[in-house]
Amino acid sequence: MSCELKTEIKNIISEFNNPEESLIAILQNVQNLVGYISEDAVKCITELTGISSSKILGVASFYAGFRLKPIGKYRIMVCMGTACHVNGGERVADTIRRALNIEAGDVTEDGLFSWEEVACLGCCSISPAMMINDTAYGKLTSEKVVEILDSIRKEEATK
């Protein structure tokens, strides 16, 4: 059995004395490398450490910080904290769902966008809010959300 990421993952694993005890840290580093915990990465970790794929997937699926699917170039996080929920967070999520024609956790066909609902972004004073990569957007309306997405699409079209 071989995997595409063997050299990179071998380097990550070599940083730890006991891979089984350090599985979470290994998975974090692999996710930073690949963007998510891919099937290929699980295969490599199993091959290099002897840790079963079911244990690796169990850990990766238990912790919310791990992703088992790729994300888009623009990762959208829609806040569903109390302030955002009360002020229209669900409306923001519905607008994104319709505008991108994907469900939360999925990626657009062109790989440009993915989106997810998160517990809180810490942007309560500008609720409802979302974050796209490292930029927070607040006081959102459906129209504003569509304008932001269209602006990103236009910018990408000129690259």
Short mmCIF file of C-alpha atoms in Angstrom, two decimals:
data_model
loop_
_atom_site.label_atom_id
_atom_site.label_comp_id
_atom_site.label_asym_id
_atom_site.label_seq_id
_atom_site.Cartn_x
_atom_site.Cartn_y
_atom_site.Cartn_z
CA MET A 1 0.00 0.00 0.00
CA SER A 2 1.29 3.46 -0.79
CA CYS A 3 -0.02 6.97 -0.57
CA GLU A 4 0.67 10.27 -2.32
CA LEU A 5 1.53 12.16 0.86
CA LYS A 6 3.83 9.58 2.40
CA THR A 7 6.96 11.75 2.63
CA GLU A 8 5.17 14.79 4.09
CA ILE A 9 3.18 12.73 6.59
CA LYS A 10 6.27 10.71 7.54
CA ASN A 11 7.99 14.02 8.38
CA ILE A 12 5.01 15.09 10.52
CA ILE A 13 4.92 11.78 12.39
CA SER A 14 8.67 11.87 13.01
CA GLU A 15 8.17 14.96 15.18
CA PHE A 16 6.39 12.84 17.81
CA ASN A 17 7.81 10.14 20.08
CA ASN A 18 4.54 8.24 20.43
CA PRO A 19 2.23 8.64 17.43
CA GLU A 20 -0.73 6.99 19.13
CA GLU A 21 -0.58 9.42 22.06
CA SER A 22 0.01 12.31 19.65
CA LEU A 23 -2.70 11.42 17.14
CA ILE A 24 -4.62 14.67 17.59
CA ALA A 25 -1.49 16.76 17.00
CA ILE A 26 -0.58 14.64 13.97
CA LEU A 27 -4.06 15.09 12.53
CA GLN A 28 -3.88 18.85 13.11
CA ASN A 29 -0.59 19.04 11.22
CA VAL A 30 -1.93 16.87 8.39
CA GLN A 31 -5.03 19.05 8.13
CA ASN A 32 -2.81 22.13 7.96
CA LEU A 33 -0.89 20.44 5.13
CA VAL A 34 -3.82 19.12 3.08
CA GLY A 35 -6.70 21.35 4.22
CA TYR A 36 -8.69 18.41 5.59
CA ILE A 37 -8.23 14.80 6.70
CA SER A 38 -8.36 12.99 3.36
CA GLU A 39 -8.80 9.25 2.82
CA ASP A 40 -5.26 9.19 1.44
CA ALA A 41 -3.93 10.86 4.60
CA VAL A 42 -5.72 8.30 6.79
CA LYS A 43 -4.23 5.51 4.69
CA CYS A 44 -0.74 7.01 5.09
CA ILE A 45 -1.05 7.48 8.85
CA THR A 46 -2.24 3.87 9.20
CA GLU A 47 0.59 2.59 7.04
CA LEU A 48 3.25 4.59 8.87
CA THR A 49 2.06 4.12 12.46
CA GLY A 50 -0.05 0.98 12.57
CA ILE A 51 -2.92 2.98 14.10
CA SER A 52 -6.14 1.59 12.63
CA SER A 53 -8.04 3.73 10.16
CA SER A 54 -11.18 3.31 12.29
CA LYS A 55 -9.39 4.83 15.30
CA ILE A 56 -8.04 7.71 13.18
CA LEU A 57 -11.47 8.41 11.69
CA GLY A 58 -13.06 8.08 15.12
CA VAL A 59 -10.81 10.81 16.50
CA ALA A 60 -11.14 13.00 13.39
CA SER A 61 -14.94 12.77 13.36
CA PHE A 62 -15.30 13.31 17.12
CA TYR A 63 -13.55 16.69 17.26
CA ALA A 64 -15.29 19.59 15.50
CA GLY A 65 -11.94 21.13 14.53
CA PHE A 66 -11.26 18.40 11.98
CA ARG A 67 -12.71 18.32 8.49
CA LEU A 68 -13.17 15.12 6.52
CA LYS A 69 -14.07 16.97 3.32
CA PRO A 70 -12.10 19.55 1.36
CA ILE A 71 -12.98 23.21 1.76
CA GLY A 72 -13.30 25.87 -0.91
CA LYS A 73 -10.79 28.59 -1.63
CA TYR A 74 -13.19 30.85 0.27
CA ARG A 75 -14.34 29.21 3.51
CA ILE A 76 -17.51 30.87 4.76
CA MET A 77 -18.46 30.48 8.41
CA VAL A 78 -21.96 31.66 9.30
CA CYS A 79 -22.40 32.53 12.95
CA MET A 80 -25.28 30.83 14.76
CA GLY A 81 -24.51 32.19 18.22
CA THR A 82 -27.34 33.69 20.24
CA ALA A 83 -27.02 37.28 18.98
CA CYS A 84 -26.64 36.20 15.35
CA HIS A 85 -29.45 33.67 15.65
CA VAL A 86 -31.83 36.27 17.08
CA ASN A 87 -30.79 38.87 14.49
CA GLY A 88 -31.06 36.73 11.36
CA GLY A 89 -28.28 34.15 11.22
CA GLU A 90 -30.65 31.57 9.75
CA ARG A 91 -31.59 34.04 7.00
CA VAL A 92 -27.89 34.51 6.20
CA ALA A 93 -27.42 30.72 6.02
CA ASP A 94 -30.48 30.32 3.77
CA THR A 95 -29.20 33.06 1.46
CA ILE A 96 -25.79 31.40 1.16
CA ARG A 97 -27.42 27.99 0.59
CA ARG A 98 -29.49 29.41 -2.29
CA ALA A 99 -26.74 31.65 -3.75
CA LEU A 100 -24.14 28.87 -3.85
CA ASN A 101 -26.60 26.02 -4.44
CA ILE A 102 -24.84 23.80 -1.89
CA GLU A 103 -25.59 22.60 1.61
CA ALA A 104 -23.47 23.42 4.66
CA GLY A 105 -20.28 21.36 4.59
CA ASP A 106 -20.19 21.07 0.80
CA VAL A 107 -17.98 22.78 -1.79
CA THR A 108 -19.12 24.49 -4.98
CA GLU A 109 -18.29 22.62 -8.20
CA ASP A 110 -15.63 25.18 -9.10
CA GLY A 111 -13.97 24.72 -5.67
CA LEU A 112 -14.36 28.42 -4.94
CA PHE A 113 -16.71 28.34 -1.93
CA SER A 114 -17.57 26.13 0.99
CA TRP A 115 -19.68 27.13 3.94
CA GLU A 116 -20.58 25.96 7.39
CA GLU A 117 -22.52 27.06 10.42
CA VAL A 118 -20.44 27.75 13.53
CA ALA A 119 -21.41 28.21 17.17
CA CYS A 120 -19.96 31.70 17.55
CA LEU A 121 -17.54 34.01 15.77
CA GLY A 122 -17.30 36.50 18.64
CA CYS A 123 -18.78 39.25 16.48
CA CYS A 124 -21.95 39.78 18.51
CA SER A 125 -21.91 43.57 18.15
CA ILE A 126 -22.21 43.27 14.36
CA SER A 127 -24.72 40.41 14.24
CA PRO A 128 -25.77 38.70 12.10
CA ALA A 129 -22.23 37.94 11.00
CA MET A 130 -20.17 35.64 8.85
CA MET A 131 -16.49 35.22 8.23
CA ILE A 132 -14.92 34.48 4.87
CA ASN A 133 -11.39 33.21 5.38
CA ASP A 134 -9.99 35.85 7.76
CA THR A 135 -12.47 38.67 7.06
CA ALA A 136 -15.55 39.27 9.21
CA TYR A 137 -18.73 40.70 7.70
CA GLY A 138 -21.55 42.01 9.86
CA LYS A 139 -24.97 43.64 9.97
CA LEU A 140 -25.81 41.25 7.14
CA THR A 141 -28.93 41.24 5.04
CA SER A 142 -29.70 38.82 2.23
CA GLU A 143 -28.81 41.53 -0.28
CA LYS A 144 -25.48 42.25 1.40
CA VAL A 145 -24.57 38.54 1.43
CA VAL A 146 -25.27 38.22 -2.30
CA GLU A 147 -23.24 41.39 -3.01
CA ILE A 148 -20.25 40.00 -1.07
CA LEU A 149 -20.38 36.65 -2.90
CA ASP A 150 -20.78 38.38 -6.29
CA SER A 151 -17.83 40.65 -5.51
CA ILE A 152 -15.62 37.64 -4.76
CA ARG A 153 -16.74 35.90 -7.96
CA LYS A 154 -15.97 39.03 -10.03
CA GLU A 155 -12.54 39.36 -8.41
CA GLU A 156 -11.78 35.70 -9.12
CA ALA A 157 -12.90 36.07 -12.76
CA THR A 158 -10.25 38.75 -13.32
CA LYS A 159 -7.39 36.61 -12.01
#
